Short mmCIF file of C-alpha atoms and ligand atoms in Angstrom, two decimals:
data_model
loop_
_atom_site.label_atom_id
_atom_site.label_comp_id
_atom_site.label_asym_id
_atom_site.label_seq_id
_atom_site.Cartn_x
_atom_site.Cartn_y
_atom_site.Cartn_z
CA UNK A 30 -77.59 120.24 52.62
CA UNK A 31 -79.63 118.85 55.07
CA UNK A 32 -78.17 116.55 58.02
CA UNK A 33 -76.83 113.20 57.39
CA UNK A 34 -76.70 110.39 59.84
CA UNK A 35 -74.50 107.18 59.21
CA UNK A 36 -76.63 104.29 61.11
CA UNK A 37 -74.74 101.31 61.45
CA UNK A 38 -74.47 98.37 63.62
CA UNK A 39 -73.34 94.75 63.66
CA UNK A 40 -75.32 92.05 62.01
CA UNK A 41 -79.21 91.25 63.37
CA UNK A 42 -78.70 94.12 65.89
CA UNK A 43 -81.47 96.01 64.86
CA UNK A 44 -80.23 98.42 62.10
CA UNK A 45 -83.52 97.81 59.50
CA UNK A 46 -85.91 98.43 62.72
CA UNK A 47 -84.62 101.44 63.93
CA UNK A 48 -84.50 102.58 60.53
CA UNK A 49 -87.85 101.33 59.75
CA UNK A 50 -88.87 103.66 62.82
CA UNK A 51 -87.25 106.93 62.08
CA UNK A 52 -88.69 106.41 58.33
CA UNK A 53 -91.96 106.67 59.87
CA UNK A 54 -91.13 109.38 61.83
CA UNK A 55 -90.32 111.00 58.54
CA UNK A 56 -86.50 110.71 58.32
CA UNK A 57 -85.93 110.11 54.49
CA UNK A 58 -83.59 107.27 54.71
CA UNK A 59 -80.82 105.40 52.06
CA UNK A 60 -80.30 101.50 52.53
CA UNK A 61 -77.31 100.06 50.96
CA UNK A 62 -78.53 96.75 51.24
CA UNK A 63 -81.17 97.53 48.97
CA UNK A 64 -78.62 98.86 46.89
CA UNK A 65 -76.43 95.99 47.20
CA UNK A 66 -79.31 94.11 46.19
CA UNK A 67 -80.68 96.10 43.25
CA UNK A 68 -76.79 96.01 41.83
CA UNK A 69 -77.11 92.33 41.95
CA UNK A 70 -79.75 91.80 40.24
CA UNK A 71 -80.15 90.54 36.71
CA UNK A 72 -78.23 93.24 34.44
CA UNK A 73 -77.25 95.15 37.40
CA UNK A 74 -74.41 97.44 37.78
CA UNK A 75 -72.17 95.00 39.24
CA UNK A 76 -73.28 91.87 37.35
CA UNK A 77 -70.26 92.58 34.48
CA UNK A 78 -68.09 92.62 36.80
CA UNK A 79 -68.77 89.19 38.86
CA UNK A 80 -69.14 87.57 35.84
CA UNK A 81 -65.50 88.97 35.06
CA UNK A 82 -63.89 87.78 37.94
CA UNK A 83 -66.10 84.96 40.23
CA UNK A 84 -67.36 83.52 36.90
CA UNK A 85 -71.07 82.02 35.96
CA UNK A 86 -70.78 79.26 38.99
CA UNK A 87 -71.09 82.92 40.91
CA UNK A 88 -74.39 84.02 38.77
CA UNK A 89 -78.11 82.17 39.09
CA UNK A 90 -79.70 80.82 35.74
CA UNK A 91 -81.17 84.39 35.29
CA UNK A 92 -78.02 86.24 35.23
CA UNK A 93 -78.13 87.50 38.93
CA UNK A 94 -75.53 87.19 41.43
CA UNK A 95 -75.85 83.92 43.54
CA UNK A 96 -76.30 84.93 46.73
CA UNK A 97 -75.54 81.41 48.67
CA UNK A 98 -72.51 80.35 46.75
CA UNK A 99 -71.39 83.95 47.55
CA UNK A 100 -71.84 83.68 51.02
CA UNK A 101 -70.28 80.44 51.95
CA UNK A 102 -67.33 81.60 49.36
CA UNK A 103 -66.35 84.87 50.88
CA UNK A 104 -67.03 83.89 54.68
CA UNK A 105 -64.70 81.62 54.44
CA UNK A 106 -61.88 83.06 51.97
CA UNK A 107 -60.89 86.70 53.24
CA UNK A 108 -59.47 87.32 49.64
CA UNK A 109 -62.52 86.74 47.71
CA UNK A 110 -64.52 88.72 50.28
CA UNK A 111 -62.00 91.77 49.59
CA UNK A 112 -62.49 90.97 45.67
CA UNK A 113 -66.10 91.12 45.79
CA UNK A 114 -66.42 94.29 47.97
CA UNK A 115 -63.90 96.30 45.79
CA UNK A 116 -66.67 95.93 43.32
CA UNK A 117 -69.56 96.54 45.31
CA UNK A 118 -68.74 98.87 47.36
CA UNK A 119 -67.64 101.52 44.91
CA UNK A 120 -70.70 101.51 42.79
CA UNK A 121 -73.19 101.67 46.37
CA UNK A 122 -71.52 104.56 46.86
CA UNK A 123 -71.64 106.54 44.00
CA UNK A 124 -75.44 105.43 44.19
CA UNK A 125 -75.55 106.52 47.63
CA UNK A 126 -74.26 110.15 46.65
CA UNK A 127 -76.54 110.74 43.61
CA UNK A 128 -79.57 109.97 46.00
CA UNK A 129 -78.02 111.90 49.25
CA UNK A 130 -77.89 114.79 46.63
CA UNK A 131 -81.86 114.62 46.22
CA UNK A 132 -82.54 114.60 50.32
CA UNK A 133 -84.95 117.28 50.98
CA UNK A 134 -86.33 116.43 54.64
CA UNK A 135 -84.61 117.70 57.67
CA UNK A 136 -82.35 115.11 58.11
CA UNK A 137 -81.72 112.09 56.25
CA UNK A 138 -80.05 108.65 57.47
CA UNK A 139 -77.95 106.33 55.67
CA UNK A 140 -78.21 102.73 56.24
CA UNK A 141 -74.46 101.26 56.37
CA UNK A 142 -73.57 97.80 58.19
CA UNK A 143 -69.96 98.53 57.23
CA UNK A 144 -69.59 102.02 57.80
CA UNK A 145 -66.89 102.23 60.09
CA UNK A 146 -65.20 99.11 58.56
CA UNK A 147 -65.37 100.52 54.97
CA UNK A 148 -65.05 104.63 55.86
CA UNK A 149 -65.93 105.66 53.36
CA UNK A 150 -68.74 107.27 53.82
CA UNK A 151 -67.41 109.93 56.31
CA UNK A 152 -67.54 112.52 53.85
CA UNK A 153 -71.07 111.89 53.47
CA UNK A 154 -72.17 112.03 57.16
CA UNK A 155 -72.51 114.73 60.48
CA UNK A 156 -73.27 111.66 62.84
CA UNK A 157 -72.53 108.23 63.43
CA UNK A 158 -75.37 106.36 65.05
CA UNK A 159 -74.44 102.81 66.20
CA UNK A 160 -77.04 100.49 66.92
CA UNK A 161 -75.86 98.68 69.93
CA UNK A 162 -76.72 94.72 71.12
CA UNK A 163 -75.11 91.74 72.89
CA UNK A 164 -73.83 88.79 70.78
CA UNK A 165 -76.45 86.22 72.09
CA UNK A 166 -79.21 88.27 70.94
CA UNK A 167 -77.20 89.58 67.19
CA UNK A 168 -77.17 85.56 66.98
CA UNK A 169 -80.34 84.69 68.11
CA UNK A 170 -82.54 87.52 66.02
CA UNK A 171 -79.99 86.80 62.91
CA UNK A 172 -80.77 82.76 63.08
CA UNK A 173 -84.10 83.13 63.47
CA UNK A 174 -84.56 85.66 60.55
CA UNK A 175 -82.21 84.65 58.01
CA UNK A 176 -81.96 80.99 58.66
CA UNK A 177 -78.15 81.42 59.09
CA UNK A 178 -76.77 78.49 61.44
CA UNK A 179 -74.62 80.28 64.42
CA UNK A 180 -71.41 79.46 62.74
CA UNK A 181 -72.09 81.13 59.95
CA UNK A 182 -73.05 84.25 61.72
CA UNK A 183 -70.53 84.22 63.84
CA UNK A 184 -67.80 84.00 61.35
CA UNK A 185 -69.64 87.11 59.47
CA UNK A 186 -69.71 88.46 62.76
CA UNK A 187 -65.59 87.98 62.87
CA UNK A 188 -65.29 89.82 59.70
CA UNK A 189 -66.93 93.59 61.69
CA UNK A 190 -65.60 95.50 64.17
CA UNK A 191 -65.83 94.65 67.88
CA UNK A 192 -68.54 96.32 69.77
CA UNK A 193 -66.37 98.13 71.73
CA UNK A 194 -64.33 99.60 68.45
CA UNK A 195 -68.07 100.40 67.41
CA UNK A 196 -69.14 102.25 70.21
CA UNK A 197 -66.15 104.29 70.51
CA UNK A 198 -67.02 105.70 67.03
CA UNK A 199 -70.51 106.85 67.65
CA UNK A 200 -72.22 109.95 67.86
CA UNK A 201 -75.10 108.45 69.28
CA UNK A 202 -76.37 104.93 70.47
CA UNK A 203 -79.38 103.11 70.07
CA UNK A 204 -78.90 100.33 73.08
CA UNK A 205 -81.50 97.36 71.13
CA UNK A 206 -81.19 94.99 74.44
CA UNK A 207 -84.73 94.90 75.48
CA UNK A 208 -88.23 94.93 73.82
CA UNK A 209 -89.30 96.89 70.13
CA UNK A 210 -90.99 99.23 72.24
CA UNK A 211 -87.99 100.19 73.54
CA UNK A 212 -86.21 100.34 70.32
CA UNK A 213 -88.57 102.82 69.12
CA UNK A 214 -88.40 105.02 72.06
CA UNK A 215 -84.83 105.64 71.93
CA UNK A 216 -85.62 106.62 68.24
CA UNK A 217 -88.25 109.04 69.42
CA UNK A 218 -85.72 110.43 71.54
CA UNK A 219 -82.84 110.40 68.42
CA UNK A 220 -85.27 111.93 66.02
CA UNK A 221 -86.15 114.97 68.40
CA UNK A 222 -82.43 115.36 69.02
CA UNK A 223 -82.06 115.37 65.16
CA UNK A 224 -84.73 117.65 64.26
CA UNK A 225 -83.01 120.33 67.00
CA UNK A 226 -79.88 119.98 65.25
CA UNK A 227 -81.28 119.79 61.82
CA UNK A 228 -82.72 123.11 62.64
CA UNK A 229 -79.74 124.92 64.30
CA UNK A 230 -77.53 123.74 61.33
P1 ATP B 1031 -78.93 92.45 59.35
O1 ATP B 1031 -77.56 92.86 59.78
O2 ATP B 1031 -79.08 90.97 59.27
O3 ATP B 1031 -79.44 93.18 58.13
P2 ATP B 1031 -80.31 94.28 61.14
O4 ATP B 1031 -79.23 94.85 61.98
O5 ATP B 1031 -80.90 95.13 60.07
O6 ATP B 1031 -79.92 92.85 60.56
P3 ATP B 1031 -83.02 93.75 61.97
O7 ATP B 1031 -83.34 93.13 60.66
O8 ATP B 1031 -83.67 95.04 62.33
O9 ATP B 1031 -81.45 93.86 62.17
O10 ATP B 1031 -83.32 92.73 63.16
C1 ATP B 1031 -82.96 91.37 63.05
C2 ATP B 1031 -84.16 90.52 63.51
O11 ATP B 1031 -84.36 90.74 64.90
C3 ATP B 1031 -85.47 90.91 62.82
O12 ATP B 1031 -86.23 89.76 62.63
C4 ATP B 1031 -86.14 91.84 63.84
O13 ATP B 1031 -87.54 91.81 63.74
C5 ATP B 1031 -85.66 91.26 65.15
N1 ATP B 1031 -85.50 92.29 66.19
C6 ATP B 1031 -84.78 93.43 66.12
N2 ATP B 1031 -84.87 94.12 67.26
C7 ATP B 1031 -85.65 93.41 68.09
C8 ATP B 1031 -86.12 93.60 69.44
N3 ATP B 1031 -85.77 94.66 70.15
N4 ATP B 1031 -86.92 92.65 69.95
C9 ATP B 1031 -87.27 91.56 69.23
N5 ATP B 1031 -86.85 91.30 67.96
C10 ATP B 1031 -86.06 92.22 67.40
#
């Protein structure tokens, strides 16, 4: 079994470009957003289920799941939020596992914003990597790309761990503070550190 890294990190800190980085660097690499969003899709796994419980004013014309009713539901009712990830969360992981299982680089990463929230992927993973960045720029970069107003992110922001309960959890940090360039050298750095370990494993 090769090595496994958990990379996580609070919202818009940078967790889909350091990824994108250490894919290119030839880390094979799981994202459960993707899989989120693949789930969620018309006829997806987890389609059934939302139907089940959230109803159709939770589902788009086409049958998938409605992403912005979603949102504004479960940021602002904690129960809903535990309802909907006790159906997601399950079937990413299974998915998660049967691709894991197929891993055949050195060492392979899996994407998780909620790792250490959720835990359950420890079983899965030799390393927690935390991707590390101040609030103004997680609110900044996450406004600017997902056209989220700063409420919004910063009650999804409420809903993760602190930075400090993050950091205390890692293996390794990736500190995104400053320019891409030096987001990718810290990977540089990681994914020589991995391949050593990879190897002495
Ligand atoms: P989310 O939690 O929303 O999925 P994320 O943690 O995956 O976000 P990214 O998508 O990598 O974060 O980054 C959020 C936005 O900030 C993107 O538009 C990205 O291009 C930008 N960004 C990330 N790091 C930097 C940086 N060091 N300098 C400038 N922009 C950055």
């Amino acid at each position: 079994m090769p090595l496994i890294i958990g990379l996580t990190g609070g919202i818009g800190s940078g967790k889909t470009s350091a990824a994108k980085f250490f894919a290119a660097l030839g880390a094979e690499l799981i994202d459960t957003d993707a899989i989120a969003h693949e789930i969620t899709q018309p006829q997806g796994a987890a389609i059934a289920a939302i139907r089940k419980i959230f109803t159709e004013k939770f589902l788009t014309e086409d049958g998938a799941l409605n992403r912005k009713e979603m949102r504004s539901l479960v940021f602002s009712d904690s129960q809903s939020r535990r309802k909907l990830e006790a159906i997601l969360h399950p079937l990413i992981r299974v998915e998660v596992a049967r691709r894991a299982a197929l891993f055949t680089a050195s060492y392979g990463m899996i994407v998780v914003p909620l790792l250490l929230e959720t835990g359950g992927y420890r079983g899965m993973i030799h390393r927690v990597l935390v991707v590390d960045c101040n609030e103004h720029d997680q609110i900044a970069r996450t406004v600017a790309r997902a056209g989220l107003d700063e409420q919004t992110v910063r009650a999804i922001m409420a809903t993760q761990l602190s930075r400090n309960e993050r950091l205390q959890q890692a293996d390794d940090v990736i500190t995104n503070d400053a320019d891409m360039a030096h987001l990718r050298q810290q990977v540089d750095t990681l994914h020589r550190k991995y391949l050593d370990l990879a190897n002495k494993s």
